[in-house]
Coordinates of C-alpha atoms in Angstrom, one line a residue:
X1 CA 1.1 -56.1 39.2
X2 CA 3.2 -56.8 36.3
X3 CA 1.0 -54.6 34.1
X4 CA 1.4 -51.8 36.6
X5 CA 5.3 -52.0 36.6
X6 CA 5.3 -51.9 32.7
X7 CA 3.0 -48.7 32.8
X8 CA 5.3 -47.0 35.4
X9 CA 8.5 -47.9 33.3
X10 CA 6.7 -46.5 30.2
X11 CA 5.7 -43.3 31.9
X12 CA 9.5 -42.9 33.4
X13 CA 10.9 -43.5 29.9
X14 CA 8.5 -40.9 28.5
X15 CA 9.6 -38.3 31.2
X16 CA 13.4 -38.9 30.6
X17 CA 15.2 -36.4 28.3
X18 CA 15.8 -38.1 24.8
X19 CA 18.7 -37.2 22.8
X20 CA 17.9 -35.7 19.4
X21 CA 19.8 -36.9 16.5
X22 CA 20.3 -34.1 14.0
X23 CA 19.3 -35.2 10.5
X24 CA 22.2 -34.8 8.1
X25 CA 20.9 -33.2 4.8
X26 CA 22.9 -33.0 1.5
X27 CA 24.7 -29.8 0.6
X28 CA 26.1 -28.5 -2.6
X29 CA 29.6 -28.2 -3.4
X30 CA 29.2 -24.4 -4.4
X31 CA 27.6 -23.8 -1.0
X32 CA 30.6 -25.3 0.7
X33 CA 33.2 -23.4 -1.3
X34 CA 31.5 -20.2 -0.5
X35 CA 31.5 -21.1 3.2
X36 CA 35.1 -22.5 3.2
X37 CA 36.4 -19.1 1.9
X38 CA 35.1 -17.5 5.1
X39 CA 37.0 -19.8 7.2
X40 CA 40.6 -19.1 6.2
X41 CA 41.6 -17.9 9.6
X42 CA 39.7 -20.7 11.5
X43 CA 41.9 -22.9 13.9
X44 CA 43.3 -25.9 12.0
X45 CA 41.5 -28.6 13.9
X46 CA 38.1 -26.9 13.9
X47 CA 38.5 -26.3 10.0
X48 CA 39.4 -30.1 9.6
X49 CA 36.3 -31.1 11.5
X50 CA 34.0 -28.8 9.6
X51 CA 35.5 -29.9 6.4
X52 CA 35.2 -33.6 7.3
X53 CA 31.4 -32.9 7.9
X54 CA 31.0 -31.1 4.8
X55 CA 32.7 -33.6 2.6
X56 CA 30.3 -36.4 3.8
X57 CA 27.3 -34.4 2.9
X58 CA 28.3 -32.9 -0.4
X59 CA 26.0 -34.1 -3.2
X60 CA 26.0 -33.5 -7.0
X61 CA 22.2 -33.9 -7.2
X62 CA 20.5 -31.7 -4.9
X63 CA 16.5 -31.6 -4.7
X64 CA 15.1 -28.6 -6.3
X65 CA 13.2 -28.2 -3.0
X66 CA 16.3 -27.8 -1.1
X67 CA 17.1 -24.1 -0.7
X68 CA 20.8 -23.3 -1.0
X69 CA 22.4 -22.7 2.3
X70 CA 25.2 -20.1 2.8
X71 CA 27.2 -18.4 5.4
X72 CA 26.1 -18.8 9.0
X73 CA 23.0 -21.0 8.3
X74 CA 25.1 -23.7 6.7
X75 CA 28.0 -23.6 9.1
X76 CA 25.3 -23.9 12.0
X77 CA 23.8 -26.9 10.3
X78 CA 27.4 -28.5 9.8
X79 CA 28.2 -28.1 13.5
X80 CA 25.0 -29.3 14.7
X81 CA 25.1 -32.6 12.7
X82 CA 28.8 -33.4 13.4
X83 CA 29.8 -35.9 16.1
X84 CA 33.5 -34.9 16.2
X85 CA 34.2 -33.8 19.8
X86 CA 36.0 -30.8 18.5
X87 CA 32.6 -29.6 17.4
X88 CA 30.5 -30.5 20.5
X89 CA 29.8 -28.5 23.5
X90 CA 31.6 -29.6 26.7
X91 CA 30.7 -29.0 30.3
X92 CA 32.8 -25.9 30.6
X93 CA 30.5 -24.3 27.8
X94 CA 27.2 -25.2 29.6
X95 CA 28.7 -23.7 32.9
X96 CA 29.7 -20.5 30.9
X97 CA 26.5 -20.4 29.3
X98 CA 24.7 -20.3 32.6
X99 CA 26.9 -17.4 33.6
X100 CA 26.3 -15.5 30.4
X101 CA 22.6 -16.0 29.7
X102 CA 21.3 -17.3 33.2
X103 CA 19.8 -20.4 31.8
X104 CA 20.6 -24.0 33.0
X105 CA 19.2 -25.6 30.0
X106 CA 21.9 -24.3 27.5
X107 CA 20.0 -21.4 26.0
X108 CA 22.7 -20.4 23.6
X109 CA 23.2 -23.1 21.1
X110 CA 26.7 -24.3 20.9
X111 CA 26.6 -24.3 17.0
X112 CA 25.1 -20.7 17.0
X113 CA 28.0 -19.2 19.3
X114 CA 30.6 -21.2 17.6
X115 CA 29.4 -20.0 14.3
X116 CA 29.5 -16.4 15.2
X117 CA 32.9 -16.9 16.8
X118 CA 34.3 -18.3 13.5
X119 CA 32.4 -15.7 11.1
X120 CA 32.2 -12.4 13.2
X121 CA 35.4 -10.4 13.0
X122 CA 34.3 -8.4 16.1
X123 CA 32.9 -11.4 18.1
X124 CA 35.7 -10.8 20.7
X125 CA 34.5 -7.2 21.3
X126 CA 30.9 -8.1 21.4
X127 CA 30.9 -11.4 23.3
X128 CA 34.4 -11.4 25.3
X129 CA 33.2 -14.2 27.5
X130 CA 32.6 -16.7 25.1
X131 CA 35.6 -15.4 23.0
X132 CA 37.9 -16.3 25.9
X133 CA 36.5 -19.7 26.1
X134 CA 36.9 -20.6 22.5
X135 CA 40.4 -19.2 22.5
X136 CA 41.4 -21.3 25.4
X137 CA 39.7 -24.3 24.2
X138 CA 41.1 -24.3 20.7
X139 CA 44.5 -22.7 22.0
X140 CA 44.0 -19.7 19.6
X141 CA 46.8 -17.2 19.5
X142 CA 45.2 -13.9 20.8
X143 CA 45.7 -11.0 18.5
X144 CA 45.0 -7.5 19.3
X145 CA 41.7 -6.6 18.3
X146 CA 40.5 -2.7 18.1
X147 CA 37.3 -2.7 20.2
X148 CA 35.4 0.6 21.0
X149 CA 37.2 2.4 23.7
X150 CA 34.4 2.4 26.0
X151 CA 31.8 -0.3 27.1
X152 CA 28.3 0.7 28.0
X153 CA 26.2 -0.1 31.2
X154 CA 22.6 0.9 31.6
X155 CA 22.7 2.4 35.1
X156 CA 19.6 2.2 37.0
X157 CA 18.3 5.4 38.8
X158 CA 15.2 4.5 40.8
X159 CA 14.0 8.2 41.0
X160 CA 14.9 9.2 37.4
X161 CA 14.7 5.9 35.1
X162 CA 18.1 5.3 33.7
X163 CA 21.0 6.3 31.7
X164 CA 23.9 5.0 29.7
X165 CA 27.3 5.2 31.5
X166 CA 30.2 4.6 28.9
X167 CA 33.2 3.3 30.8
X168 CA 36.8 2.9 29.3
X169 CA 38.1 -0.3 30.9
X170 CA 41.6 1.2 31.2
X171 CA 40.0 4.0 33.4
X172 CA 38.8 1.6 36.0
X173 CA 41.7 1.5 38.5
X174 CA 40.4 -1.2 41.0
X175 CA 37.5 -3.5 41.2
X176 CA 36.2 -4.2 44.7
X177 CA 34.0 -6.7 46.4
X178 CA 31.2 -4.4 47.9
X179 CA 29.4 -5.6 51.0
X180 CA 26.5 -3.9 52.6
X181 CA 25.9 -5.2 56.2
X182 CA 22.7 -6.7 57.9
X183 CA 19.5 -4.8 57.2
X184 CA 16.4 -4.8 59.3
X185 CA 14.1 -7.0 57.0
X186 CA 14.2 -10.4 55.9
X187 CA 15.5 -9.6 52.5
X188 CA 18.6 -8.0 53.7
X189 CA 19.2 -10.1 57.1
X190 CA 22.5 -11.4 55.7
X191 CA 23.6 -8.4 53.9
X192 CA 24.2 -7.6 50.2
X193 CA 27.2 -8.3 48.1
X194 CA 28.1 -6.8 44.6
X195 CA 31.0 -5.4 42.8
X196 CA 32.4 -1.7 42.6
X197 CA 34.1 -0.4 39.8
X198 CA 36.6 2.4 40.8
X199 CA 36.4 4.7 37.8
X200 CA 38.8 7.3 37.3
X201 CA 38.1 10.9 36.0
X202 CA 38.6 11.3 32.4
X203 CA 40.5 14.5 33.0
X204 CA 43.9 13.4 34.0
X205 CA 44.7 16.8 35.6
X206 CA 41.9 16.4 38.1
X207 CA 42.6 19.2 40.7
X208 CA 46.4 18.1 40.7
X209 CA 45.7 15.0 42.9
X210 CA 47.7 11.9 42.7
X211 CA 46.4 9.3 40.3
X212 CA 45.1 7.0 43.0
X213 CA 43.6 9.6 45.2
X214 CA 42.0 11.1 42.1
X215 CA 40.4 7.9 41.1
X216 CA 39.3 7.0 44.8
X217 CA 37.6 10.4 45.4
X218 CA 35.7 10.2 41.9
X219 CA 32.8 8.6 43.7
X220 CA 30.2 10.1 41.7
X221 CA 31.3 8.2 38.6
X222 CA 32.0 4.9 40.4
X223 CA 29.5 2.0 39.5
X224 CA 28.1 -0.9 41.5
X225 CA 27.2 -4.1 39.4
X226 CA 25.2 -6.7 41.7
X227 CA 22.6 -9.4 41.1
X228 CA 19.3 -8.4 42.3
X229 CA 15.7 -9.5 41.7
X230 CA 13.7 -7.3 39.2
X231 CA 10.7 -6.6 41.2
X232 CA 7.4 -5.4 39.7
X233 CA 6.7 -3.1 42.8
X234 CA 8.8 -0.7 44.9
X235 CA 9.5 -3.3 47.6
X236 CA 10.5 -6.9 47.4
X237 CA 7.7 -9.6 47.9
X238 CA 9.3 -12.2 50.3
X239 CA 7.0 -15.1 49.0
X240 CA 7.9 -14.2 45.4
X241 CA 11.5 -14.2 46.2
X242 CA 11.3 -17.4 48.0
X243 CA 9.4 -19.3 45.3
X244 CA 11.6 -18.0 42.3
X245 CA 8.8 -15.7 40.9
X246 CA 11.3 -13.0 40.2
X247 CA 14.1 -12.7 37.4
X248 CA 17.5 -11.8 38.4
X249 CA 19.8 -9.5 36.2
X250 CA 23.1 -8.0 36.8
X251 CA 22.3 -4.4 37.6
X252 CA 24.4 -1.3 37.4
X253 CA 23.8 1.4 39.8
X254 CA 25.8 4.6 40.8
X255 CA 27.9 4.1 43.8
X256 CA 26.7 7.1 45.4
X257 CA 23.1 6.0 45.2
X258 CA 24.1 2.6 46.7
X259 CA 25.9 4.4 49.6
X260 CA 22.8 6.8 50.1
X261 CA 20.5 3.8 50.2
X262 CA 22.5 1.4 52.5
X263 CA 24.4 3.7 54.9
X264 CA 22.0 6.6 55.1
X265 CA 18.4 5.3 54.5
X266 CA 18.8 1.9 56.0
X267 CA 21.8 2.5 58.4
X268 CA 24.0 -0.2 57.1
X269 CA 27.8 -0.5 57.3
X270 CA 29.4 -0.6 53.8
X271 CA 32.7 -2.4 53.1
X272 CA 34.8 -2.1 49.7
X273 CA 37.3 -4.8 49.3
X274 CA 39.8 -4.4 46.6
X275 CA 40.4 -7.5 44.6
X276 CA 44.0 -8.4 43.5
X277 CA 43.9 -7.9 39.8
X278 CA 46.7 -6.8 37.4
X279 CA 45.8 -4.0 34.7
X280 CA 45.1 -6.6 32.0
X281 CA 42.9 -8.7 34.2
X282 CA 41.0 -5.8 35.2
X283 CA 40.3 -4.6 31.8
X284 CA 39.3 -7.9 30.7
X285 CA 37.0 -8.3 33.7
X286 CA 35.1 -4.8 33.0
X287 CA 34.6 -5.8 29.3
X288 CA 33.2 -9.5 30.3
X289 CA 31.0 -7.9 33.0
X290 CA 29.5 -5.4 30.4
X291 CA 28.9 -8.6 28.3
X292 CA 27.0 -10.3 31.0
X293 CA 25.3 -7.1 32.1
X294 CA 23.5 -6.7 28.9
X295 CA 22.7 -10.6 28.5
X296 CA 22.0 -12.3 31.9
X297 CA 18.4 -13.2 32.9
X298 CA 18.1 -15.9 35.2
X299 CA 15.9 -17.0 38.1
X300 CA 16.1 -15.4 41.5
X301 CA 15.6 -17.2 44.7
X302 CA 16.3 -15.9 48.0
X303 CA 17.9 -19.0 49.6
X304 CA 19.6 -20.4 46.6
X305 CA 20.1 -18.0 43.6
X306 CA 20.7 -14.8 45.2
X307 CA 23.3 -12.0 45.1
X308 CA 26.0 -14.2 46.7
X309 CA 25.5 -17.3 44.8
X310 CA 25.2 -15.8 41.5
X311 CA 28.1 -13.3 42.0
X312 CA 30.4 -16.4 43.0
X313 CA 29.3 -18.4 39.9
X314 CA 30.3 -15.0 37.9
X315 CA 33.7 -14.6 39.7
X316 CA 34.5 -18.5 39.0
X317 CA 34.3 -17.9 35.4
X318 CA 35.8 -14.3 35.2
X319 CA 38.6 -15.0 37.8
X320 CA 39.4 -18.6 37.2
X321 CA 42.1 -18.6 40.2
X322 CA 39.2 -18.5 42.5
X323 CA 38.5 -22.1 41.8
X324 CA 41.9 -23.3 43.3
X325 CA 41.6 -20.7 46.3
X326 CA 41.1 -22.5 49.6
X327 CA 39.1 -19.7 51.1
X328 CA 36.6 -19.3 48.3
X329 CA 36.1 -23.0 47.1
X330 CA 33.0 -23.5 49.1
X331 CA 29.5 -22.6 47.6
X332 CA 28.3 -19.5 49.5
X333 CA 24.6 -18.9 49.8
X334 CA 24.8 -16.2 52.4
X335 CA 26.5 -12.8 51.3
X336 CA 28.1 -12.2 54.7
X337 CA 29.8 -15.6 54.5
X338 CA 31.0 -15.0 51.0
X339 CA 32.5 -11.5 52.1
X340 CA 34.0 -13.0 55.1
X341 CA 35.8 -15.7 53.1
X342 CA 37.0 -13.1 50.5
X343 CA 38.6 -11.0 53.4
X344 CA 40.9 -13.9 54.1
X345 CA 41.6 -15.0 50.6
X346 CA 44.9 -13.9 48.7
X347 CA 42.8 -13.0 45.9
X348 CA 41.8 -9.9 47.8
X349 CA 43.3 -7.1 49.9
X350 CA 41.8 -8.0 53.2
X351 CA 44.5 -5.9 55.0
X352 CA 42.7 -2.8 53.9
X353 CA 40.1 -3.6 56.4
X354 CA 42.1 -4.6 59.4
X355 CA 41.7 -0.9 60.9
X356 CA 38.3 0.3 60.1
X357 CA 39.1 4.0 61.1
X358 CA 42.0 3.8 58.7
X359 CA 39.7 2.0 56.1
X360 CA 37.2 4.8 56.4
X361 CA 39.6 7.6 55.7
X362 CA 40.9 5.5 52.6
X363 CA 37.3 5.0 51.2
X364 CA 37.4 1.2 51.8
X365 CA 34.8 1.4 54.6
X366 CA 31.5 3.5 55.2
X367 CA 30.0 3.5 58.5
X368 CA 26.4 3.4 59.2
X369 CA 25.1 6.9 59.6
X370 CA 22.6 5.9 62.4
X371 CA 24.7 7.2 65.1
X372 CA 24.9 10.7 63.5
X373 CA 21.1 10.9 63.1
X374 CA 20.5 9.5 66.7
X375 CA 22.9 12.2 68.0
X376 CA 21.1 14.9 65.9
X377 CA 17.8 13.6 67.5
X378 CA 19.3 13.9 70.9
X379 CA 20.8 17.3 70.3
X380 CA 17.5 18.9 69.0
X381 CA 15.4 17.1 71.6
X382 CA 17.4 18.6 74.2
X383 CA 17.6 22.0 72.7
X384 CA 13.6 22.5 72.1
X385 CA 11.6 23.8 74.9
X386 CA 8.8 21.4 74.2
X387 CA 9.9 18.8 71.9
X388 CA 7.0 16.6 70.3
X389 CA 9.4 13.6 69.7
X390 CA 11.5 11.5 71.7
X391 CA 13.4 9.4 69.1
X392 CA 14.2 9.4 65.2
X393 CA 11.0 7.4 64.2
X394 CA 8.8 9.6 66.4
X395 CA 10.5 12.6 64.9
X396 CA 9.9 11.3 61.3
X397 CA 6.2 10.4 62.0
X398 CA 5.2 14.2 62.5
X399 CA 4.2 15.9 59.1
X400 CA 6.8 18.1 57.6
X401 CA 4.6 21.1 57.8
X402 CA 3.9 20.5 61.7
X403 CA 7.7 19.9 62.3
X404 CA 8.4 23.5 60.8
X405 CA 5.5 25.0 62.8
X406 CA 7.0 23.5 66.1
X407 CA 10.4 25.0 65.4
X408 CA 9.1 28.4 64.7
X409 CA 6.6 28.4 67.7
X410 CA 9.7 27.6 70.0
X411 CA 11.1 31.1 69.9
X412 CA 13.9 30.4 72.2
X413 CA 14.9 27.5 70.0
X414 CA 14.3 29.2 66.7
X415 CA 16.6 32.1 67.8
X416 CA 19.5 29.8 68.9
X417 CA 19.3 28.0 65.5
X418 CA 20.3 31.4 63.9
X419 CA 23.5 31.4 66.1
X420 CA 24.4 28.0 66.8
X421 CA 25.8 26.6 63.6
X422 CA 26.2 23.0 65.3
X423 CA 22.6 22.8 66.3
X424 CA 21.3 24.2 63.0
X425 CA 23.2 21.4 61.1
X426 CA 21.9 18.7 63.3
X427 CA 18.3 20.2 62.6
X428 CA 18.9 20.1 58.8
X429 CA 20.4 16.6 59.0
X430 CA 17.2 15.4 60.4
X431 CA 15.2 17.1 57.8
X432 CA 17.4 15.5 54.9
X433 CA 16.8 12.0 56.5
X434 CA 13.2 13.0 56.3
X435 CA 13.3 13.9 52.7
X436 CA 15.2 10.6 51.6
X437 CA 12.3 8.6 53.4
X438 CA 9.7 10.8 51.8
X439 CA 11.2 10.3 48.3
X440 CA 11.2 6.5 48.9
X441 CA 7.5 6.7 50.0
X442 CA 6.6 8.7 47.0
X443 CA 8.0 6.3 44.5
X444 CA 6.5 3.4 46.4
X445 CA 3.0 5.0 46.1
X446 CA 3.5 5.9 42.4
X447 CA 4.6 2.3 41.6
X448 CA 1.5 0.9 43.3
X449 CA -0.7 3.2 41.3
X450 CA 1.1 2.7 37.9
X451 CA 2.0 -1.1 38.2
X452 CA -0.3 -2.0 35.5
X453 CA 1.4 0.2 32.9
X454 CA 0.0 -1.7 29.9
X455 CA -3.3 0.3 30.7
X456 CA -2.6 3.0 28.2
X457 CA -5.7 4.4 28.5
X458 CA -5.0 5.5 32.2
X459 CA -1.9 7.2 30.9
X460 CA -3.5 8.9 28.1
X461 CA -6.3 10.3 30.3
X462 CA -3.6 11.9 32.5
X463 CA -1.7 13.3 29.4
X464 CA -4.8 14.7 28.0
X465 CA -5.0 16.9 31.2
X466 CA -1.6 18.3 31.0
X467 CA 0.4 20.8 28.6
X468 CA 3.4 19.5 26.8
X469 CA 5.9 20.9 29.3
X470 CA 3.8 19.4 32.2
X471 CA 3.8 16.1 30.3
X472 CA 7.6 16.2 29.9
X473 CA 8.1 16.7 33.5
X474 CA 5.4 14.2 34.6
X475 CA 7.0 11.5 32.4
X476 CA 10.6 12.1 33.4
X477 CA 10.1 12.4 37.2
X478 CA 7.3 9.9 37.9
X479 CA 6.2 7.7 35.0
X480 CA 9.6 6.9 33.6
X481 CA 11.2 5.8 37.0
X482 CA 8.2 3.7 37.7
X483 CA 8.5 1.9 34.4
X484 CA 12.1 1.4 34.9
X485 CA 11.0 -0.6 38.1
X486 CA 8.0 -2.4 36.6
X487 CA 8.6 -3.3 33.0
X488 CA 10.8 -6.1 31.8
X489 CA 14.5 -5.5 31.5
X490 CA 15.7 -5.2 27.8
X491 CA 18.3 -7.7 26.8
X492 CA 20.7 -7.6 23.9
X493 CA 23.1 -10.3 22.3
X494 CA 26.4 -9.2 23.8
X495 CA 28.0 -5.8 24.2
X496 CA 26.1 -3.1 22.2
X497 CA 27.7 -0.4 20.1
X498 CA 26.3 3.2 20.2
X499 CA 24.0 2.7 17.2
X500 CA 22.4 -0.5 18.9
X501 CA 21.2 1.5 22.1
X502 CA 17.8 3.3 21.8
X503 CA 18.2 6.9 22.4
X504 CA 17.1 7.8 25.9
X505 CA 14.8 10.8 26.2
X506 CA 16.5 13.9 28.0
X507 CA 15.8 14.2 31.6
X508 CA 14.9 17.2 33.4
X509 CA 16.4 17.9 36.8
X510 CA 13.9 16.2 38.5
X511 CA 15.6 16.6 42.0
X512 CA 15.7 20.4 41.8
X513 CA 13.4 22.4 44.0
X514 CA 11.6 24.1 40.8
X515 CA 11.2 20.6 39.5
X516 CA 9.6 19.1 42.7
X517 CA 7.4 22.0 43.1
X518 CA 6.0 21.9 39.7
X519 CA 5.3 18.1 40.1
X520 CA 3.3 18.8 43.2
X521 CA 1.3 21.3 41.3
X522 CA 0.8 18.8 38.3
X523 CA -0.4 15.9 40.5
X524 CA -2.7 18.3 42.4
X525 CA -4.7 19.4 39.2
X526 CA -4.9 16.0 37.7
X527 CA -8.6 14.7 37.8
X528 CA -8.8 10.8 38.5
X529 CA -12.1 8.7 38.6
X530 CA -13.6 8.0 41.8
X531 CA -12.7 4.2 41.6
X532 CA -9.0 5.0 41.6
X533 CA -9.0 8.2 43.5
X534 CA -7.9 7.1 47.0
X535 CA -4.8 5.5 45.7
X536 CA -4.1 8.4 43.6
X537 CA -4.5 10.7 46.4
X538 CA -1.7 8.7 48.3
X539 CA 0.5 9.5 45.4
X540 CA -0.4 13.2 45.7
X541 CA 0.1 13.2 49.4
X542 CA 3.5 11.5 49.4
X543 CA 4.8 13.9 46.7
X544 CA 3.4 17.0 48.7
X545 CA 5.2 15.5 51.7
X546 CA 8.6 15.2 49.8
X547 CA 8.0 19.0 48.6
X548 CA 7.2 20.1 51.9
X549 CA 10.2 18.5 53.6
X550 CA 12.5 20.1 51.0
X551 CA 10.9 23.5 51.7
X552 CA 12.0 23.1 55.5
X553 CA 15.5 22.1 54.3
X554 CA 15.7 25.5 52.1
X555 CA 14.1 27.5 54.9
X556 CA 16.5 26.3 57.5
X557 CA 19.5 26.9 55.1
X558 CA 18.3 30.4 55.0
X559 CA 19.3 30.8 58.7
X560 CA 23.0 30.1 57.9
X561 CA 24.9 33.5 58.2
X562 CA 25.6 35.0 55.0
X563 CA 29.2 34.9 53.7
X564 CA 30.9 38.4 53.9
X565 CA 32.3 39.6 50.5

């Protein structure tokens, strides 16, 4: 028994984390002098601590095998070996490192980050989150630094791949907490929460509108930043989400795409709650969000590390006043609970949502479009002589070709469409919803087929069957968006400059009628081996369905009376 206890004790000791003492090695006086010349602007207490460590290490006799250390390498080594509290990471650094990098293990070496802060003139432009931490910790007088006017975000478009959006922080008029209500599947059962950047148009004379109205109505340039799982398929796998098999990133999306996905495709309500930030706080937050956007990569777990918990962790660092706010001092796991608490907090303008009717007029609330489509279904159903559907789902289950045949065969109904603008708009509305659903299905089938994109032979086989123009369209409108969904997200050490970002290939107008039509033709002529043919035919069928639905919309629009000149 005694021996067993000893064995267990030894095993437990072996599993415990052991502190590693950095071995101090001698340095030359010349190396130190060269480094000291670069530290002239360093805070006094930090400089003293580094100098003290260096003086204990300077030796007149350096081994020939010892290579000369200079610049950052020497500074990192001095900080790592120091035991002066001034040069040791504190708990705040580790908490902030988790916000920035997503790691709970202190992935960013304190010595590395502090060295960059002390040596890099543009550190505050590249890594504003850590810059603020060091300025506060060492009580540094903040001086005006000329950073690039705009910060970049990689904006994901699930149907086109992605693009770089350059945002001037001073053009962001407001930052909102965006909440999409309950969805119909498990992953959206408690809603989704993110941030919305309300970006003003660059043209100050935008249609002569007042500044706030001009910014609020500039919705096609607004961005949504939210923590989401990066999935290697089109739909989220619940088992993977529960077990932490996905990585989470701070993704950027066009606001208009988020609206389309939530309010139109998924019939969810969307709330946009302004945060109480002054101009300086807003601009600083935009820069810090850009920093995290390019660097964060953490674990995603549906019930513990999700959009709500990760965003709250982010806001606690970027908006420190949250830590003393009574409404938001709880750790929220559910997005709906976080949003409900924010509505009652003085840090947000909850009164904007007191009247949803007024909020909808002002752009703070976007109702679910389900009732509009349900009304359209009822309207069309009652108007048709022999409707082949009874509700929205049964309407969408009919093939687009058959839907158009049914319309034309019903002579009385077809004639009425030409003269009843209200009825025609209802019919077009249903086809537009069918197009949104068909587009999602096309991307889902394409993702399933190309999920093993390391199989270059498969891609080369397809490219070999197409001419250069066809390859360009195929890559831009199908292959590149699928890659965006399935391949790892590129991480960079802070906010990149123009030269740091790889140039993205130009994208054809994939959503144009001509491009859709060409894509259907391209997919139809590609010859795939028998082993993979069934899955490939599903890709082709989904694309044809999307194209046929677009044809329906175009044909119905032709029924509208021509404007008189």
